[in-house]
Short mmCIF file of C-alpha atoms in Angstrom, two decimals:
data_model
loop_
_atom_site.label_atom_id
_atom_site.label_comp_id
_atom_site.label_asym_id
_atom_site.label_seq_id
_atom_site.Cartn_x
_atom_site.Cartn_y
_atom_site.Cartn_z
CA ASP O 1 -34.70 62.78 9.21
CA ALA O 2 -38.23 61.87 7.46
CA LYS O 3 -37.51 58.34 6.23
CA THR O 4 -39.68 57.96 3.17
CA THR O 5 -41.51 54.51 0.80
CA GLN O 6 -42.14 53.98 -2.93
CA PRO O 7 -42.37 51.10 -4.58
CA THR O 8 -39.91 49.20 -5.58
CA SER O 9 -40.13 49.19 -9.45
CA MET O 10 -43.34 50.67 -11.70
CA ASP O 11 -44.20 50.29 -15.63
CA CYS O 12 -45.33 53.04 -17.41
CA ALA O 13 -46.36 52.54 -21.15
CA GLU O 14 -44.90 55.30 -23.55
CA GLY O 15 -47.57 59.01 -24.08
CA ARG O 16 -48.87 58.06 -20.92
CA ALA O 17 -48.69 60.18 -17.49
CA ALA O 18 -46.51 58.35 -14.71
CA ASN O 19 -47.65 58.60 -11.61
CA LEU O 20 -44.56 57.26 -8.73
CA PRO O 21 -45.98 57.67 -5.45
CA CYS O 22 -44.29 58.14 -2.32
CA ASN O 23 -45.11 57.61 1.48
CA HIS O 24 -43.19 60.17 4.16
CA SER O 25 -45.43 59.86 7.60
CA THR O 26 -43.37 61.02 9.39
CA ILE O 27 -42.45 64.19 7.71
CA SER O 28 -42.43 67.32 9.68
CA GLY O 29 -43.71 70.90 9.00
CA ASN O 30 -40.88 72.05 7.57
CA GLU O 31 -39.18 69.62 5.70
CA TYR O 32 -39.32 69.66 1.45
CA VAL O 33 -40.26 66.89 -1.06
CA TYR O 34 -37.64 66.58 -3.27
CA TRP O 35 -37.72 64.18 -6.90
CA TYR O 36 -34.36 63.10 -8.39
CA ARG O 37 -34.03 60.56 -10.80
CA GLN O 38 -30.78 59.17 -11.83
CA ILE O 39 -30.77 57.10 -15.50
CA HIS O 40 -27.98 54.00 -16.01
CA SER O 41 -25.19 55.42 -13.69
CA GLN O 42 -24.98 59.44 -14.93
CA GLY O 43 -25.66 62.34 -12.22
CA PRO O 44 -29.42 62.35 -10.18
CA GLN O 45 -31.30 64.90 -11.70
CA TYR O 46 -33.10 67.13 -10.14
CA ILE O 47 -36.81 67.43 -11.25
CA ILE O 48 -39.11 69.25 -8.35
CA HIS O 49 -39.94 70.22 -5.26
CA GLY O 50 -42.40 71.71 -2.82
CA LEU O 51 -42.60 72.23 0.99
CA LYS O 52 -47.23 72.07 1.05
CA ASN O 53 -48.24 73.55 -2.32
CA ASN O 54 -48.33 70.74 -5.69
CA GLU O 55 -45.84 72.13 -8.61
CA THR O 56 -44.92 71.79 -11.76
CA ASN O 57 -42.53 72.49 -13.64
CA GLU O 58 -41.31 72.17 -17.21
CA MET O 59 -40.35 67.60 -16.26
CA ALA O 60 -42.79 67.33 -14.03
CA SER O 61 -46.07 67.99 -11.18
CA LEU O 62 -45.68 67.01 -7.92
CA ILE O 63 -48.67 66.46 -5.63
CA ILE O 64 -48.83 66.48 -1.94
CA THR O 65 -51.61 65.34 0.27
CA GLU O 66 -53.02 67.89 2.41
CA ASP O 67 -51.49 66.36 5.02
CA ARG O 68 -48.21 65.60 3.41
CA LYS O 69 -47.57 61.98 4.63
CA SER O 70 -47.44 61.22 1.58
CA SER O 71 -47.23 62.52 -2.47
CA THR O 72 -46.73 61.94 -6.13
CA LEU O 73 -44.57 62.91 -8.94
CA ILE O 74 -46.25 62.74 -12.05
CA LEU O 75 -45.39 62.52 -15.79
CA PRO O 76 -47.70 63.56 -18.14
CA HIS O 77 -46.30 61.58 -20.91
CA ALA O 78 -43.68 59.48 -20.40
CA THR O 79 -40.51 58.63 -23.32
CA LEU O 80 -38.19 56.29 -22.92
CA ARG O 81 -35.75 58.02 -21.85
CA ASP O 82 -37.86 58.74 -18.82
CA THR O 83 -36.55 54.49 -18.19
CA ALA O 84 -34.80 55.60 -14.38
CA VAL O 85 -34.32 55.11 -10.88
CA TYR O 86 -36.39 58.06 -9.75
CA TYR O 87 -35.87 59.05 -5.90
CA CYS O 88 -38.06 60.88 -3.65
CA ILE O 89 -35.65 62.44 -0.76
CA VAL O 90 -37.91 65.00 2.50
CA ARG O 91 -35.27 67.64 2.88
CA PRO O 92 -34.98 69.75 6.56
CA TYR O 93 -35.59 73.51 6.12
CA GLN O 94 -31.52 73.79 7.31
CA GLY O 95 -30.91 71.70 3.89
CA GLY O 96 -27.58 70.19 3.78
CA LYS O 97 -26.88 66.31 2.53
CA LEU O 98 -29.60 64.37 0.61
CA ILE O 99 -30.14 61.14 1.43
CA PHE O 100 -31.22 58.77 -0.90
CA GLY O 101 -33.26 55.76 -0.20
CA GLN O 102 -33.49 52.83 -2.51
CA GLY O 103 -36.34 54.71 -4.85
CA THR O 104 -38.11 53.10 -7.44
CA GLU O 105 -37.24 51.71 -10.63
CA LEU O 106 -39.78 52.90 -13.65
CA SER O 107 -39.02 51.19 -16.93
CA VAL O 108 -41.51 52.96 -19.90
CA LYS O 109 -42.35 50.36 -22.14
CA PRO O 110 -42.75 51.29 -26.13
CA GLU C 1 -24.51 76.38 -20.32
CA ALA C 2 -24.88 75.68 -15.97
CA GLN C 3 -23.22 73.07 -15.00
CA VAL C 4 -21.00 70.57 -12.89
CA THR C 5 -18.15 69.05 -14.50
CA GLN C 6 -15.83 66.67 -13.01
CA ASN C 7 -12.32 65.29 -14.24
CA PRO C 8 -11.14 62.76 -14.68
CA ARG C 9 -14.66 60.67 -15.88
CA TYR C 10 -13.18 56.99 -15.41
CA LEU C 11 -10.07 56.35 -13.20
CA ILE C 12 -7.66 52.76 -12.75
CA THR C 13 -5.18 53.60 -10.15
CA VAL C 14 -3.53 51.42 -7.45
CA THR C 15 -2.83 51.70 -4.27
CA GLY C 16 -1.86 54.12 -2.35
CA LYS C 17 -1.08 56.88 -5.53
CA LYS C 18 -2.07 59.98 -4.58
CA LEU C 19 -4.50 61.19 -6.97
CA THR C 20 -7.47 64.23 -7.56
CA VAL C 21 -11.11 64.59 -8.90
CA THR C 22 -11.16 67.85 -9.93
CA CYS C 23 -14.95 69.61 -9.84
CA SER C 24 -15.80 72.68 -11.35
CA GLN C 25 -19.44 74.61 -11.08
CA ASN C 26 -20.16 77.77 -13.40
CA MET C 27 -23.14 78.56 -11.29
CA ASN C 28 -21.58 80.89 -8.54
CA HIS C 29 -23.20 78.55 -6.48
CA GLU C 30 -22.02 78.81 -2.74
CA TYR C 31 -22.35 74.96 -1.20
CA MET C 32 -20.57 72.56 -2.89
CA SER C 33 -20.14 68.73 -1.78
CA TRP C 34 -18.89 65.54 -2.90
CA TYR C 35 -20.72 61.77 -2.57
CA ARG C 36 -20.18 58.30 -3.15
CA GLN C 37 -22.62 55.85 -4.53
CA ASP C 38 -21.97 52.05 -3.95
CA PRO C 39 -24.45 49.31 -5.18
CA GLY C 40 -26.43 48.41 -2.49
CA LEU C 41 -25.67 51.79 -0.12
CA GLY C 42 -27.22 54.08 -2.21
CA LEU C 43 -25.00 57.72 -2.46
CA ARG C 44 -23.65 59.27 0.69
CA GLN C 45 -22.40 62.00 1.32
CA ILE C 46 -18.37 62.37 1.37
CA TYR C 47 -17.98 65.85 2.78
CA TYR C 48 -19.17 69.34 1.84
CA SER C 49 -19.00 72.90 1.50
CA MET C 50 -20.55 76.13 2.83
CA ASN C 51 -18.46 78.39 1.00
CA VAL C 52 -14.77 79.25 0.53
CA GLU C 53 -12.39 78.34 3.03
CA VAL C 54 -15.93 76.60 4.83
CA THR C 55 -15.58 72.75 4.75
CA ASP C 56 -16.75 69.54 7.16
CA LYS C 57 -17.51 65.72 6.76
CA GLY C 58 -20.00 64.29 6.05
CA ASP C 59 -21.20 60.57 6.81
CA VAL C 60 -18.00 58.27 4.90
CA PRO C 61 -14.91 60.78 4.76
CA GLU C 62 -12.27 58.84 6.28
CA GLY C 63 -9.46 58.35 3.65
CA TYR C 64 -10.47 61.52 2.01
CA LYS C 65 -9.51 65.43 1.80
CA VAL C 66 -10.21 67.99 0.65
CA SER C 67 -10.45 72.07 -0.22
CA ARG C 68 -12.14 75.06 -0.82
CA LYS C 69 -9.81 78.01 -2.33
CA GLU C 70 -11.63 79.70 -4.98
CA LYS C 71 -16.20 79.57 -4.67
CA ARG C 72 -16.02 77.09 -8.30
CA ASN C 73 -13.96 74.72 -7.24
CA PHE C 74 -14.03 71.73 -5.06
CA PRO C 75 -11.68 68.96 -5.60
CA LEU C 76 -11.54 65.82 -4.06
CA ILE C 77 -7.70 63.72 -3.14
CA LEU C 78 -7.19 60.54 -2.07
CA GLU C 79 -3.72 60.87 -0.62
CA SER C 80 -3.49 57.07 -0.47
CA PRO C 81 -6.56 54.81 -2.28
CA SER C 82 -7.53 52.09 -1.71
CA PRO C 83 -9.82 49.32 -2.81
CA ASN C 84 -12.51 50.03 -0.46
CA GLN C 85 -12.31 53.80 -2.73
CA THR C 86 -13.62 51.91 -6.00
CA SER C 87 -16.89 53.65 -5.75
CA LEU C 88 -18.74 56.14 -8.38
CA TYR C 89 -18.09 59.08 -6.87
CA PHE C 90 -19.91 62.55 -7.57
CA CYS C 91 -19.93 66.86 -7.35
CA ALA C 92 -22.45 68.46 -6.09
CA SER C 93 -23.28 72.18 -5.44
CA SER C 94 -26.55 74.19 -4.92
CA LEU C 95 -27.08 78.12 -4.29
CA SER C 96 -26.55 77.46 -0.85
CA ALA C 97 -26.58 75.16 1.85
CA GLY C 98 -31.00 75.28 2.81
CA GLY C 99 -33.48 72.90 2.11
CA SER C 100 -35.12 75.02 -0.98
CA TYR C 101 -32.01 75.47 -2.61
CA GLU C 102 -31.86 72.37 -5.52
CA GLN C 103 -29.25 70.55 -5.78
CA TYR C 104 -27.03 69.83 -9.21
CA PHE C 105 -24.94 66.97 -9.44
CA GLY C 106 -21.79 66.32 -12.14
CA PRO C 107 -21.60 63.35 -14.86
CA GLY C 108 -19.90 61.41 -12.09
CA THR C 109 -16.10 59.49 -11.81
CA ARG C 110 -15.94 56.07 -11.73
CA LEU C 111 -12.55 55.34 -9.96
CA THR C 112 -11.20 51.45 -9.49
CA VAL C 113 -8.43 50.81 -7.22
CA THR C 114 -6.39 47.89 -7.52
#
């Protein structure tokens, strides 16, 4: 399974866009990029996923570089409730378990 | 509301006393899975089920059992709990096991074994 690298922590001002980077330079062609977040010790929450194209939903946007070696999760207008640990996960086409790394601890500040 | 539910949410028990943590989903999902989360170790898969009557071991299955008699339910059974099973447990489900199907997690069960 491809390994991901994320910054340990980031800060963002409330109301501004939060851009969370993820490096997955060893990703293979049939692996998906997933983003989850975990607030305190709650269950991980699905945010978005993509294969090659950029994706957008009601929560966030996912920008995947053309070579697929990195991606960015964008929360367009961060709120205090977006403070959480964000996990970037590379998942094979066959699916199965999710492998959570250490993630990025995002702090949204007033 | 589409959701994954777990019960109990909190449980303190003693070594050796059998317990069951229930997991139920109302989304008609085929794939269900149990994870445990420990500080510094992240989330690790315990068992998973591809469909009714089909279960298989994950990365850390020792000391756990599961069953999948109905599509909606996937209980986790600890027949003789030990203190090293003190952890935060999450159940998850998805429409299918394939990589394009997102998994949805329950709220978690915090288990303490003394």
